[in-house]
mmCIF file of C-alpha atoms in Angstrom:
data_model
loop_
_atom_site.group_PDB
_atom_site.id
_atom_site.type_symbol
_atom_site.label_atom_id
_atom_site.label_comp_id
_atom_site.label_asym_id
_atom_site.label_seq_id
_atom_site.Cartn_x
_atom_site.Cartn_y
_atom_site.Cartn_z
ATOM 1 C CA UNK A 1 0.037 -0.127 -0.077
ATOM 2 C CA UNK A 2 1.607 3.413 -1.084
ATOM 3 C CA UNK A 3 -0.002 5.191 2.114
ATOM 4 C CA UNK A 4 1.465 4.061 5.427
ATOM 5 C CA UNK A 5 1.123 5.799 8.767
ATOM 6 C CA UNK A 6 4.749 6.544 9.390
ATOM 7 C CA UNK A 7 5.460 8.434 5.943
ATOM 8 C CA UNK A 8 6.561 11.862 6.708
ATOM 9 C CA UNK A 9 3.844 14.326 5.588
ATOM 10 C CA UNK A 10 6.165 16.547 4.177
ATOM 11 C CA UNK A 11 6.845 14.180 1.364
ATOM 12 C CA UNK A 12 3.188 14.857 0.178
ATOM 13 C CA UNK A 13 4.110 18.273 -0.634
ATOM 14 C CA UNK A 14 6.230 17.153 -3.844
ATOM 15 C CA UNK A 15 3.208 15.199 -5.096
ATOM 16 C CA UNK A 16 1.797 18.062 -7.255
ATOM 17 C CA UNK A 17 5.054 18.199 -8.925
ATOM 18 C CA UNK A 18 4.545 14.791 -10.580
ATOM 19 C CA UNK A 19 1.677 15.942 -12.678
ATOM 20 C CA UNK A 20 3.882 18.787 -13.901
ATOM 21 C CA UNK A 21 6.427 16.158 -15.060
ATOM 22 C CA UNK A 22 3.508 14.089 -16.736
ATOM 23 C CA UNK A 23 2.246 17.154 -18.593
ATOM 24 C CA UNK A 24 5.364 18.239 -20.005
ATOM 25 C CA UNK A 25 5.874 14.559 -21.306
ATOM 26 C CA UNK A 26 2.720 14.469 -22.635
ATOM 27 C CA UNK A 27 3.142 17.498 -24.628
ATOM 28 C CA UNK A 28 6.557 16.589 -26.035
ATOM 29 C CA UNK A 29 4.658 13.062 -27.286
ATOM 30 C CA UNK A 30 1.897 14.914 -28.799
ATOM 31 C CA UNK A 31 4.027 17.524 -30.557
ATOM 32 C CA UNK A 32 6.931 15.163 -31.802
ATOM 33 C CA UNK A 33 6.083 15.366 -35.277
ATOM 34 C CA UNK A 34 6.031 19.069 -35.508
ATOM 35 C CA UNK A 35 8.198 21.154 -38.078
ATOM 36 C CA UNK A 36 8.937 24.940 -38.434
ATOM 37 C CA UNK A 37 6.831 26.832 -40.551
ATOM 38 C CA UNK A 38 9.609 28.831 -42.056
ATOM 39 C CA UNK A 39 11.480 25.599 -43.122
ATOM 40 C CA UNK A 40 8.271 23.530 -44.132
ATOM 41 C CA UNK A 41 7.061 26.425 -46.164
ATOM 42 C CA UNK A 42 9.812 28.748 -46.689
ATOM 43 C CA UNK A 43 8.637 30.446 -49.863
ATOM 44 C CA UNK A 44 4.927 30.860 -49.281
ATOM 45 C CA UNK A 45 3.159 34.094 -48.890
ATOM 46 C CA UNK A 46 1.544 33.289 -45.547
ATOM 47 C CA UNK A 47 5.161 32.440 -44.169
ATOM 48 C CA UNK A 48 6.088 35.856 -45.162
ATOM 49 C CA UNK A 49 3.184 37.496 -43.742
ATOM 50 C CA UNK A 50 3.780 35.604 -40.348
ATOM 51 C CA UNK A 51 7.523 36.534 -40.354
ATOM 52 C CA UNK A 52 6.589 40.254 -40.758
ATOM 53 C CA UNK A 53 3.896 40.096 -38.086
ATOM 54 C CA UNK A 54 6.205 38.015 -35.812
ATOM 55 C CA UNK A 55 9.215 40.520 -36.099
ATOM 56 C CA UNK A 56 6.739 43.607 -35.120
ATOM 57 C CA UNK A 57 5.374 41.694 -32.212
ATOM 58 C CA UNK A 58 8.962 40.647 -31.227
ATOM 59 C CA UNK A 59 8.272 36.933 -31.349
ATOM 60 C CA UNK A 60 10.703 34.514 -32.912
ATOM 61 C CA UNK A 61 9.276 33.251 -36.001
ATOM 62 C CA UNK A 62 11.569 30.004 -35.610
ATOM 63 C CA UNK A 63 9.060 29.044 -32.813
ATOM 64 C CA UNK A 64 6.129 28.645 -35.025
ATOM 65 C CA UNK A 65 5.473 25.118 -35.763
ATOM 66 C CA UNK A 66 3.213 22.948 -37.782
ATOM 67 C CA UNK A 67 1.778 19.634 -36.714
ATOM 68 C CA UNK A 68 1.222 17.594 -39.732
ATOM 69 C CA UNK A 69 -0.854 14.802 -37.733
ATOM 70 C CA UNK A 70 -3.401 17.356 -36.532
ATOM 71 C CA UNK A 71 -6.749 16.165 -38.412
ATOM 72 C CA UNK A 72 -9.001 18.239 -36.151
ATOM 73 C CA UNK A 73 -10.620 21.741 -36.855
ATOM 74 C CA UNK A 74 -7.979 24.483 -37.344
ATOM 75 C CA UNK A 75 -6.386 25.086 -33.927
ATOM 76 C CA UNK A 76 -3.367 26.764 -32.344
ATOM 77 C CA UNK A 77 -1.652 25.687 -29.230
ATOM 78 C CA UNK A 78 1.322 26.833 -27.167
ATOM 79 C CA UNK A 79 3.594 25.567 -24.926
ATOM 80 C CA UNK A 80 6.177 27.702 -23.264
ATOM 81 C CA UNK A 81 7.286 30.379 -25.991
ATOM 82 C CA UNK A 82 6.464 28.150 -29.200
ATOM 83 C CA UNK A 83 3.313 27.926 -31.228
ATOM 84 C CA UNK A 84 1.797 24.566 -32.705
ATOM 85 C CA UNK A 85 -0.370 25.357 -35.847
ATOM 86 C CA UNK A 86 -2.594 22.851 -37.492
ATOM 87 C CA UNK A 87 -1.910 22.178 -40.950
ATOM 88 C CA UNK A 88 -5.762 22.728 -41.153
ATOM 89 C CA UNK A 89 -5.246 26.255 -40.158
ATOM 90 C CA UNK A 90 -2.829 26.786 -43.172
ATOM 91 C CA UNK A 91 -5.559 25.930 -45.793
ATOM 92 C CA UNK A 92 -7.526 29.054 -44.501
ATOM 93 C CA UNK A 93 -6.967 32.216 -46.624
ATOM 94 C CA UNK A 94 -3.744 34.035 -45.748
ATOM 95 C CA UNK A 95 -5.011 37.085 -44.203
ATOM 96 C CA UNK A 96 -7.026 35.146 -41.841
ATOM 97 C CA UNK A 97 -4.571 32.689 -41.055
ATOM 98 C CA UNK A 98 -2.058 35.522 -40.354
ATOM 99 C CA UNK A 99 -4.597 37.274 -38.178
ATOM 100 C CA UNK A 100 -4.852 34.021 -35.969
ATOM 101 C CA UNK A 101 -1.295 33.183 -35.860
ATOM 102 C CA UNK A 102 -0.564 36.951 -34.864
ATOM 103 C CA UNK A 103 -3.149 37.087 -32.439
ATOM 104 C CA UNK A 104 -1.833 33.946 -30.725
ATOM 105 C CA UNK A 105 1.728 35.061 -30.773
ATOM 106 C CA UNK A 106 0.724 38.215 -29.063
ATOM 107 C CA UNK A 107 -1.525 36.314 -26.475
ATOM 108 C CA UNK A 108 1.300 33.769 -25.876
ATOM 109 C CA UNK A 109 3.793 36.614 -24.839
ATOM 110 C CA UNK A 110 1.334 38.025 -22.628
ATOM 111 C CA UNK A 111 0.248 34.684 -21.047
ATOM 112 C CA UNK A 112 3.473 32.892 -19.964
ATOM 113 C CA UNK A 113 3.746 35.040 -16.769
ATOM 114 C CA UNK A 114 0.051 34.307 -15.866
ATOM 115 C CA UNK A 115 0.430 30.434 -16.527
ATOM 116 C CA UNK A 116 3.676 30.244 -14.400
ATOM 117 C CA UNK A 117 2.016 32.203 -11.986
ATOM 118 C CA UNK A 118 -1.160 30.232 -11.552
ATOM 119 C CA UNK A 119 0.871 26.930 -11.709
ATOM 120 C CA UNK A 120 3.080 28.069 -8.923
ATOM 121 C CA UNK A 121 -0.180 28.736 -6.660
ATOM 122 C CA UNK A 122 -1.576 25.346 -7.604
ATOM 123 C CA UNK A 123 1.827 23.529 -6.496
ATOM 124 C CA UNK A 124 1.995 25.488 -3.320
ATOM 125 C CA UNK A 125 -1.755 25.455 -2.695
ATOM 126 C CA UNK A 126 -1.974 21.583 -3.160
ATOM 127 C CA UNK A 127 1.155 20.690 -1.392
ATOM 128 C CA UNK A 128 0.233 22.582 1.539
ATOM 129 C CA UNK A 129 -3.149 21.187 1.863
ATOM 130 C CA UNK A 130 -1.764 17.542 1.316
ATOM 131 C CA UNK A 131 0.853 18.190 4.336
ATOM 132 C CA UNK A 132 -1.592 19.815 6.655
ATOM 133 C CA UNK A 133 -4.580 17.436 6.152
ATOM 134 C CA UNK A 134 -2.343 14.386 6.588
ATOM 135 C CA UNK A 135 -3.430 12.966 9.919
ATOM 136 C CA UNK A 136 -5.965 16.042 10.717
ATOM 137 C CA UNK A 137 -8.837 14.387 12.468
ATOM 138 C CA UNK A 138 -10.869 17.896 12.093
ATOM 139 C CA UNK A 139 -11.474 17.074 8.408
ATOM 140 C CA UNK A 140 -12.936 13.673 9.221
ATOM 141 C CA UNK A 141 -15.190 15.437 11.781
ATOM 142 C CA UNK A 142 -16.402 17.995 8.901
ATOM 143 C CA UNK A 143 -17.465 15.179 6.919
ATOM 144 C CA UNK A 144 -19.527 13.365 9.950
ATOM 145 C CA UNK A 145 -17.515 10.643 11.232
ATOM 146 C CA UNK A 146 -14.972 9.890 14.049
ATOM 147 C CA UNK A 147 -11.220 10.046 14.005
ATOM 148 C CA UNK A 148 -9.594 7.770 11.578
ATOM 149 C CA UNK A 149 -6.558 5.401 12.635
ATOM 150 C CA UNK A 150 -5.164 6.070 9.302
ATOM 151 C CA UNK A 151 -3.445 9.426 8.713
ATOM 152 C CA UNK A 152 -3.882 9.325 5.036
ATOM 153 C CA UNK A 153 -7.852 9.227 5.078
ATOM 154 C CA UNK A 154 -8.161 12.874 5.906
ATOM 155 C CA UNK A 155 -5.624 13.702 3.295
ATOM 156 C CA UNK A 156 -7.500 11.999 0.639
ATOM 157 C CA UNK A 157 -11.025 13.706 1.828
ATOM 158 C CA UNK A 158 -9.460 16.908 1.668
ATOM 159 C CA UNK A 159 -7.845 16.164 -1.903
ATOM 160 C CA UNK A 160 -10.871 14.811 -3.093
ATOM 161 C CA UNK A 161 -13.612 17.121 -1.952
ATOM 162 C CA UNK A 162 -11.966 20.321 -0.608
ATOM 163 C CA UNK A 163 -9.279 20.786 -3.366
ATOM 164 C CA UNK A 164 -11.699 20.772 -6.282
ATOM 165 C CA UNK A 165 -13.288 23.817 -4.931
ATOM 166 C CA UNK A 166 -10.367 26.046 -4.530
ATOM 167 C CA UNK A 167 -9.077 24.552 -7.911
ATOM 168 C CA UNK A 168 -12.311 25.521 -9.670
ATOM 169 C CA UNK A 169 -12.061 29.209 -7.951
ATOM 170 C CA UNK A 170 -8.612 29.596 -9.402
ATOM 171 C CA UNK A 171 -9.667 28.471 -12.694
ATOM 172 C CA UNK A 172 -12.374 31.295 -12.698
ATOM 173 C CA UNK A 173 -9.725 33.829 -12.027
ATOM 174 C CA UNK A 174 -7.454 32.766 -14.576
ATOM 175 C CA UNK A 175 -10.171 32.573 -17.215
ATOM 176 C CA UNK A 176 -10.853 36.267 -16.230
ATOM 177 C CA UNK A 177 -7.606 37.560 -16.601
ATOM 178 C CA UNK A 178 -7.030 35.587 -19.676
ATOM 179 C CA UNK A 179 -10.209 37.118 -21.105
ATOM 180 C CA UNK A 180 -8.614 40.748 -20.422
ATOM 181 C CA UNK A 181 -5.255 39.498 -22.043
ATOM 182 C CA UNK A 182 -7.123 38.441 -25.312
ATOM 183 C CA UNK A 183 -8.397 41.922 -25.629
ATOM 184 C CA UNK A 184 -4.773 43.128 -25.143
ATOM 185 C CA UNK A 185 -3.400 40.899 -27.556
ATOM 186 C CA UNK A 186 -5.924 42.017 -30.073
ATOM 187 C CA UNK A 187 -5.057 45.754 -29.690
ATOM 188 C CA UNK A 188 -1.308 44.678 -30.356
ATOM 189 C CA UNK A 189 -2.244 42.709 -33.510
ATOM 190 C CA UNK A 190 -4.318 45.431 -34.601
ATOM 191 C CA UNK A 191 -1.326 47.606 -34.516
ATOM 192 C CA UNK A 192 1.117 45.169 -36.138
ATOM 193 C CA UNK A 193 -0.591 43.781 -39.294
ATOM 194 C CA UNK A 194 -2.019 45.304 -42.332
ATOM 195 C CA UNK A 195 -5.730 46.768 -43.051
ATOM 196 C CA UNK A 196 -6.322 43.478 -44.706
ATOM 197 C CA UNK A 197 -5.283 41.370 -41.529
ATOM 198 C CA UNK A 198 -7.205 43.871 -39.424
ATOM 199 C CA UNK A 199 -10.375 43.124 -41.200
ATOM 200 C CA UNK A 200 -9.552 39.343 -41.083
ATOM 201 C CA UNK A 201 -9.233 39.915 -37.342
ATOM 202 C CA UNK A 202 -12.447 41.071 -36.959
ATOM 203 C CA UNK A 203 -13.848 38.371 -39.059
ATOM 204 C CA UNK A 204 -12.123 35.954 -36.853
ATOM 205 C CA UNK A 205 -13.392 37.640 -33.661
ATOM 206 C CA UNK A 206 -16.945 37.913 -35.143
ATOM 207 C CA UNK A 207 -17.283 34.125 -35.826
ATOM 208 C CA UNK A 208 -15.182 32.969 -33.055
ATOM 209 C CA UNK A 209 -18.220 31.440 -31.252
ATOM 210 C CA UNK A 210 -20.229 28.555 -33.065
ATOM 211 C CA UNK A 211 -22.606 28.030 -30.234
ATOM 212 C CA UNK A 212 -24.659 31.244 -28.877
ATOM 213 C CA UNK A 213 -24.219 30.057 -24.965
ATOM 214 C CA UNK A 214 -20.511 30.647 -25.411
ATOM 215 C CA UNK A 215 -21.105 34.196 -26.616
ATOM 216 C CA UNK A 216 -22.368 35.220 -22.988
ATOM 217 C CA UNK A 217 -20.840 35.633 -19.531
ATOM 218 C CA UNK A 218 -20.011 31.922 -19.726
ATOM 219 C CA UNK A 219 -17.208 32.448 -22.156
ATOM 220 C CA UNK A 220 -15.528 35.031 -20.214
ATOM 221 C CA UNK A 221 -16.074 33.200 -16.868
ATOM 222 C CA UNK A 222 -15.666 29.360 -18.106
ATOM 223 C CA UNK A 223 -13.624 29.696 -21.272
ATOM 224 C CA UNK A 224 -11.153 32.745 -20.676
ATOM 225 C CA UNK A 225 -12.434 34.572 -23.848
ATOM 226 C CA UNK A 226 -14.334 37.981 -24.057
ATOM 227 C CA UNK A 227 -17.506 37.837 -25.949
ATOM 228 C CA UNK A 228 -17.634 38.707 -29.644
ATOM 229 C CA UNK A 229 -19.297 42.093 -29.184
ATOM 230 C CA UNK A 230 -16.447 42.899 -26.603
ATOM 231 C CA UNK A 231 -13.620 41.989 -29.030
ATOM 232 C CA UNK A 232 -15.302 43.770 -31.948
ATOM 233 C CA UNK A 233 -15.901 46.914 -29.892
ATOM 234 C CA UNK A 234 -12.231 46.977 -28.735
ATOM 235 C CA UNK A 235 -10.814 46.450 -32.456
ATOM 236 C CA UNK A 236 -13.160 49.395 -33.616
ATOM 237 C CA UNK A 237 -11.863 51.380 -30.811
ATOM 238 C CA UNK A 238 -8.298 51.534 -32.420
ATOM 239 C CA UNK A 239 -9.109 52.290 -36.132
#
């Protein structure tokens, strides 16, 4: 059995870090087929537009990759300081694809600190909860039963029923901050790309939501994106 009574509770503090290493490994496996955009399509008009936008946004164009194994809808994903672009996205009109990639470049540079900060809070919070709940019989009393002879029982209860409440609260805060950063990224991209690119960005913002329920407070609080009307208003204010 992995849980034994005489385990030093401080050891549980390092448990959250295991999920971090697992996430890094999964990202590496997921993106192992990626190729650099500027080397796979060096002479395309899209590559030249993206390179120009990257220079204006102070983003390294070498860090934009294509995932040829991606068969889903056009998607962008970023990990650390590099962006993964689906090949399906490259089939879109060049101006729209450039607007999407440019918006993601601007958003990436503004979200890195937030991601690291929230991850640090989660590590510290979960580690502290595991350590303090180990052998804490007050947690057992909260759930309506007597003290447990096994110190890992209250720790499990705290992890299974108390931690999700705090975790979801952190998610909502992160979504609201991310929503604000999307507007910031739109503003930066608006200044960095051409008029056609700006119109494409507005088109992307106007068609970003496929389902009406997502274009409400739900979008900002649960998904981290402002409403379409808010994004268009922000873009029009900088025309």
